[in-house]
Amino acid sequence: MSVSNPAPDVSVDIDGHIATVEIHRPPHNFFDVALIRAIAGAYHALDDEPDVRAIILASEGRSFCAGAQLAAPAPSDDEAPETPSRRTGSGHLYQEAVRLLEAETPVVAAVQGAAIGGGLGLALSADFRVAAPEARFAANFARLGFHHGFGLTVTLPALVGQQKALDLLYTGRRVKGEEALEIGLCDALVPIEELRDKAREMAAEIAGSAPLAVRSIRRTMRRGLAERVRIATDHELVEQDWLRETNDFREGVRATAERRTPEFTGT
């Protein structure tokens, strides 16, 4: 049994009841619309494989996913944020992000490094996250003078609560592995060399339950999630559109590229 690789930089490997979907854009695995489409396509193809009961989402390299590469080549540093694109690119991206949530097979994400901006959104689309102490989670949009996307309006407060979500969104600060476990951004924290094994252990526990029951329970527990994210991303795009034209956004991008503290003016 096999599912063909959906793209040159996304592989699918099936071992027993567990499939591993892996991103191959090292070192930082910046994504674009095509990459998210390939991951969503892999999920839906695996839904049609009766023996696959759980998915591990993993990535090759230093970062899990350090943000988006949509309109221009991404920086070569995982400390740099994603470069937001024009609305049409983001709109297509968010359509594919919703498809991730519409798939039916449970997903465990293995987060070895940075999950930044849209990369955080990708990590939060999974059912569970296993992280290493080296992992760093950040919704860094406000530090760019920008509005968050990828449905974080819905997924982030669902995990950490409204107040903690506001803290992370307003400040754009980075959360390391230990704090991520404490506040609920991840479900397990293990040494980086044990990360894949722990993700597989969690996936195997899921796969050990009755598969029809698991899918049924998952549909109930995530009922309406994809539609809520669809509605949220429509609004996120509106806010991103006007903020993209501000001086603060231009200053945020410049300051990050120049590795300095931004001087925002509120214009």
Coordinates of N, CA and C in Angstrom, one line a residue, residues 112-244:
Q112 N 10.6 20.3 15.8 CA 12.0 20.3 16.3 C 12.6 21.6 16.5
G113 N 12.1 22.7 15.8 CA 12.7 24.0 15.9 C 11.6 25.0 15.8
A114 N 11.9 26.1 15.0 CA 11.0 27.2 14.9 C 9.7 26.9 14.2
A115 N 8.6 27.3 14.8 CA 7.3 27.3 14.2 C 6.8 28.7 14.3
I116 N 7.0 29.5 13.3 CA 6.9 31.0 13.3 C 5.8 31.4 12.3
G117 N 5.0 32.4 12.8 CA 4.0 33.0 11.9 C 3.0 31.9 11.3
G118 N 3.0 31.8 10.0 CA 2.2 30.8 9.4 C 2.6 29.4 9.7
G119 N 3.9 29.3 10.1 CA 4.4 28.0 10.5 C 3.8 27.5 11.8
L120 N 3.5 28.5 12.7 CA 2.7 28.2 13.9 C 1.3 27.8 13.5
G121 N 0.7 28.5 12.5 CA -0.6 28.1 12.1 C -0.6 26.6 11.6
L122 N 0.4 26.2 10.8 CA 0.5 24.9 10.3 C 0.6 23.9 11.5
A123 N 1.5 24.2 12.5 CA 1.6 23.3 13.7 C 0.3 23.2 14.4
L124 N -0.5 24.3 14.5 CA -1.7 24.2 15.3 C -2.9 23.5 14.5
S125 N -2.7 23.3 13.2 CA -3.7 22.6 12.5 C -3.7 21.1 12.8
A126 N -2.7 20.6 13.4 CA -2.6 19.2 13.9 C -3.4 19.0 15.1
D127 N -3.7 17.7 15.4 CA -4.4 17.4 16.6 C -3.5 17.5 17.9
F128 N -2.3 17.1 17.7 CA -1.3 17.1 18.8 C 0.0 17.6 18.3
R129 N 0.8 18.1 19.2 CA 2.2 18.6 18.9 C 3.1 18.0 19.9
V130 N 4.2 17.3 19.4 CA 5.3 16.9 20.2 C 6.5 17.9 19.9
A131 N 7.1 18.4 20.9 CA 8.1 19.4 20.7 C 9.4 19.0 21.4
A132 N 10.5 19.6 20.9 CA 11.8 19.5 21.5 C 12.0 20.8 22.3
P133 N 12.9 20.8 23.3 CA 13.2 22.0 24.0 C 13.7 23.1 23.1
E134 N 14.3 22.8 22.0 CA 14.8 23.7 21.0 C 13.7 24.4 20.2
A135 N 12.5 23.9 20.3 CA 11.4 24.4 19.5 C 11.1 25.9 20.0
R136 N 10.6 26.7 19.0 CA 10.2 28.0 19.3 C 9.0 28.3 18.6
F137 N 7.9 28.8 19.3 CA 6.7 29.1 18.7 C 6.4 30.6 18.8
A138 N 6.0 31.2 17.7 CA 5.7 32.7 17.8 C 4.7 33.1 16.7
A139 N 3.7 33.9 17.2 CA 2.8 34.6 16.2 C 3.4 36.0 16.1
N140 N 4.4 36.2 15.3 CA 5.3 37.4 15.3 C 4.7 38.5 14.5
F141 N 3.5 38.4 14.1 CA 2.9 39.4 13.1 C 2.9 40.8 13.6
A142 N 2.6 41.1 14.9 CA 2.5 42.5 15.4 C 3.9 43.1 15.4
R143 N 5.0 42.3 15.5 CA 6.3 42.8 15.4 C 6.7 43.3 14.0
L144 N 5.8 42.9 13.1 CA 6.0 43.3 11.7 C 5.0 44.5 11.3
G145 N 4.2 44.9 12.3 CA 3.1 45.8 12.0 C 2.1 45.2 11.1
F146 N 1.8 43.9 11.3 CA 0.9 43.2 10.5 C -0.1 42.4 11.3
H147 N -1.1 41.8 10.7 CA -2.2 41.1 11.3 C -1.9 39.6 11.1
H148 N -2.2 38.8 12.1 CA -2.0 37.3 12.0 C -2.9 36.7 11.0
G149 N -2.6 35.5 10.5 CA -3.4 34.8 9.5 C -3.4 33.3 9.8
F150 N -3.7 32.5 8.8 CA -3.7 31.0 8.9 C -4.7 30.5 9.9
G151 N -5.7 31.3 10.2 CA -6.8 30.9 11.1 C -6.4 30.9 12.6
L152 N -5.2 31.6 12.9 CA -4.8 31.6 14.3 C -5.9 32.3 15.2
T153 N -6.7 33.1 14.6 CA -7.8 33.7 15.3 C -8.6 32.6 16.1
V154 N -8.8 31.5 15.4 CA -9.5 30.3 16.0 C -8.7 29.4 16.7
T155 N -7.6 28.9 16.1 CA -6.8 27.8 16.7 C -6.0 28.1 17.9
L156 N -5.4 29.4 17.9 CA -4.6 29.7 19.0 C -5.3 29.8 20.4
P157 N -6.4 30.6 20.5 CA -7.1 30.6 21.8 C -7.8 29.3 22.1
A158 N -8.1 28.5 21.1 CA -8.6 27.2 21.5 C -7.6 26.3 22.3
L159 N -6.3 26.5 22.1 CA -5.3 25.8 22.8 C -4.9 26.4 24.1
V160 N -4.6 27.8 24.0 CA -4.0 28.4 25.2 C -4.9 29.3 26.0
G161 N -6.2 29.5 25.5 CA -7.1 30.4 26.1 C -7.0 31.8 25.5
Q162 N -8.0 32.6 25.7 CA -8.1 33.9 25.1 C -7.0 34.9 25.6
Q163 N -6.8 34.9 26.9 CA -5.8 35.9 27.4 C -4.4 35.6 27.0
K164 N -4.0 34.3 27.1 CA -2.7 33.9 26.6 C -2.5 34.2 25.1
A165 N -3.6 33.9 24.4 CA -3.5 34.2 22.9 C -3.3 35.7 22.6
L166 N -4.0 36.5 23.4 CA -3.8 37.9 23.2 C -2.4 38.3 23.6
D167 N -1.8 37.8 24.6 CA -0.4 38.0 25.0 C 0.5 37.7 23.8
L168 N 0.3 36.5 23.2 CA 1.2 36.0 22.2 C 1.0 36.9 20.9
L169 N -0.2 37.2 20.6 CA -0.5 38.0 19.4 C -0.1 39.5 19.5
Y170 N -0.3 40.1 20.7 CA 0.0 41.5 20.8 C 1.5 41.7 20.9
T171 N 2.3 40.8 21.5 CA 3.7 41.0 21.7 C 4.5 40.3 20.6
G172 N 4.0 39.3 20.0 CA 4.8 38.5 19.0 C 6.0 37.8 19.6
R173 N 6.0 37.6 20.9 CA 7.2 37.0 21.5 C 7.3 35.5 21.2
R174 N 8.5 35.0 21.4 CA 8.8 33.6 21.1 C 8.6 32.8 22.4
V175 N 8.0 31.7 22.2 CA 7.8 30.7 23.3 C 8.7 29.5 23.1
K176 N 9.5 29.2 24.0 CA 10.4 28.0 23.9 C 9.6 26.8 24.3
G177 N 10.3 25.6 24.1 CA 9.6 24.4 24.4 C 9.0 24.2 25.7
E178 N 9.7 24.5 26.8 CA 9.2 24.3 28.1 C 7.9 25.2 28.4
E179 N 8.0 26.4 28.0 CA 6.8 27.3 28.2 C 5.6 26.8 27.3
A180 N 6.0 26.3 26.1 CA 4.9 25.8 25.2 C 4.2 24.7 25.8
L181 N 4.9 23.8 26.5 CA 4.2 22.7 27.2 C 3.4 23.2 28.3
E182 N 3.9 24.2 29.1 CA 3.2 24.7 30.2 C 1.9 25.4 29.8
I183 N 1.8 26.1 28.7 CA 0.6 26.8 28.3 C -0.3 26.1 27.4
G184 N 0.2 24.9 26.9 CA -0.7 24.1 26.0 C -0.4 24.2 24.5
L185 N 0.6 24.9 24.1 CA 1.0 24.9 22.7 C 1.5 23.6 22.2
C186 N 2.1 22.8 23.1 CA 2.5 21.4 22.7 C 2.0 20.5 23.8
D187 N 1.9 19.2 23.5 CA 1.3 18.2 24.3 C 2.4 17.3 25.0
A188 N 3.6 17.3 24.5 CA 4.7 16.5 25.0 C 6.0 17.2 24.7
L189 N 7.0 17.1 25.6 CA 8.3 17.7 25.3 C 9.4 16.7 25.6
V190 N 10.2 16.4 24.6 CA 11.2 15.3 24.7 C 12.5 15.8 24.1
P191 N 13.6 15.2 24.4 CA 14.9 15.6 23.8 C 14.7 15.4 22.2
I192 N 15.4 16.3 21.5 CA 15.3 16.4 20.1 C 15.5 15.0 19.4
E193 N 16.5 14.3 20.0 CA 16.8 13.0 19.4 C 15.7 11.9 19.6
E194 N 14.8 12.2 20.5 CA 13.6 11.3 20.7 C 12.3 11.8 20.1
L195 N 12.4 12.9 19.4 CA 11.2 13.6 18.9 C 10.4 12.7 18.0
R196 N 11.0 12.1 17.0 CA 10.2 11.3 16.0 C 9.6 10.0 16.7
D197 N 10.4 9.4 17.6 CA 9.9 8.3 18.4 C 8.7 8.6 19.2
K198 N 8.8 9.8 19.9 CA 7.6 10.1 20.7 C 6.4 10.4 19.9
A199 N 6.6 11.1 18.7 CA 5.5 11.4 17.8 C 4.9 10.0 17.3
R200 N 5.7 9.1 17.0 CA 5.2 7.8 16.6 C 4.5 7.1 17.7
E201 N 5.0 7.2 18.9 CA 4.3 6.6 20.1 C 2.9 7.1 20.2
M202 N 2.8 8.4 20.1 CA 1.5 9.0 20.3 C 0.6 8.6 19.1
A203 N 1.1 8.6 17.9 CA 0.3 8.1 16.7 C -0.1 6.7 16.9
A204 N 0.8 5.9 17.4 CA 0.5 4.4 17.6 C -0.6 4.2 18.7
E205 N -0.6 5.1 19.7 CA -1.7 5.0 20.7 C -3.1 5.3 20.0
I206 N -3.1 6.3 19.2 CA -4.3 6.6 18.4 C -4.7 5.5 17.5
A207 N -3.7 4.9 16.8 CA -3.9 3.8 15.9 C -4.4 2.6 16.5
G208 N -4.1 2.4 17.8 CA -4.6 1.3 18.6 C -6.0 1.2 18.9
S209 N -6.7 2.4 18.8 CA -8.2 2.4 19.0 C -8.9 2.1 17.7
A210 N -10.2 1.8 17.9 CA -11.1 1.5 16.7 C -11.1 2.6 15.8
P211 N -10.6 2.4 14.5 CA -10.5 3.6 13.6 C -11.8 4.3 13.2
L212 N -12.8 3.5 13.1 CA -14.1 4.2 12.7 C -14.6 5.1 13.9
A213 N -14.4 4.6 15.1 CA -14.8 5.3 16.3 C -13.9 6.6 16.4
V214 N -12.6 6.5 16.2 CA -11.7 7.6 16.3 C -12.2 8.7 15.3
R215 N -12.4 8.3 14.1 CA -12.8 9.3 13.1 C -14.2 9.9 13.5
S216 N -15.1 9.1 14.0 CA -16.4 9.6 14.4 C -16.2 10.6 15.5
I217 N -15.4 10.3 16.5 CA -15.2 11.2 17.7 C -14.5 12.5 17.2
R218 N -13.5 12.3 16.3 CA -12.8 13.5 15.8 C -13.8 14.4 15.0
R219 N -14.7 13.9 14.2 CA -15.6 14.7 13.5 C -16.5 15.5 14.5
T220 N -16.9 14.8 15.6 CA -17.7 15.5 16.6 C -16.9 16.6 17.3
M221 N -15.7 16.3 17.7 CA -14.9 17.2 18.5 C -14.4 18.4 17.7
R222 N -14.2 18.2 16.4 CA -13.8 19.3 15.5 C -14.9 19.8 14.6
R223 N -16.1 19.5 14.9 CA -17.2 19.9 14.1 C -17.3 21.5 14.0
G224 N -17.3 21.9 12.8 CA -17.4 23.4 12.6 C -16.1 24.1 12.6
L225 N -15.0 23.4 12.9 CA -13.7 24.0 13.0 C -13.2 24.6 11.7
A226 N -13.3 23.8 10.6 CA -12.9 24.3 9.3 C -13.7 25.5 8.9
E227 N -15.0 25.5 9.1 CA -15.8 26.6 8.7 C -15.5 27.8 9.5
R228 N -15.2 27.7 10.8 CA -14.8 28.8 11.7 C -13.5 29.4 11.2
V229 N -12.6 28.6 10.8 CA -11.3 29.0 10.3 C -11.5 29.7 8.9
R230 N -12.4 29.2 8.1 CA -12.7 29.9 6.8 C -13.2 31.3 7.0
I231 N -14.2 31.4 8.0 CA -14.7 32.7 8.2 C -13.6 33.7 8.8
A232 N -12.8 33.1 9.7 CA -11.8 33.9 10.4 C -10.7 34.4 9.3
T233 N -10.3 33.5 8.4 CA -9.3 33.9 7.5 C -9.9 35.0 6.5
D234 N -11.1 35.0 6.2 CA -11.7 36.0 5.4 C -11.5 37.4 6.1
H235 N -11.7 37.4 7.4 CA -11.5 38.7 8.1 C -10.0 39.0 8.3
E236 N -9.2 38.0 8.5 CA -7.8 38.2 8.6 C -7.2 38.8 7.4
L237 N -7.7 38.4 6.2 CA -7.3 39.0 4.9 C -7.6 40.4 4.8
V238 N -8.8 40.8 5.2 CA -9.2 42.2 5.2 C -8.3 43.1 6.0
E239 N -8.0 42.6 7.2 CA -7.1 43.4 8.1 C -5.7 43.4 7.5
Q240 N -5.2 42.3 6.9 CA -3.9 42.3 6.3 C -3.8 43.3 5.2
D241 N -4.9 43.4 4.4 CA -4.8 44.2 3.2 C -4.5 45.7 3.6
W242 N -5.2 46.3 4.5 CA -4.9 47.7 4.8 C -3.6 47.9 5.6
L243 N -3.3 46.9 6.5 CA -2.0 47.1 7.2 C -0.8 47.0 6.3
R244 N -0.9 46.2 5.2 CA 0.2 46.1 4.3 C 0.6 47.4 3.7

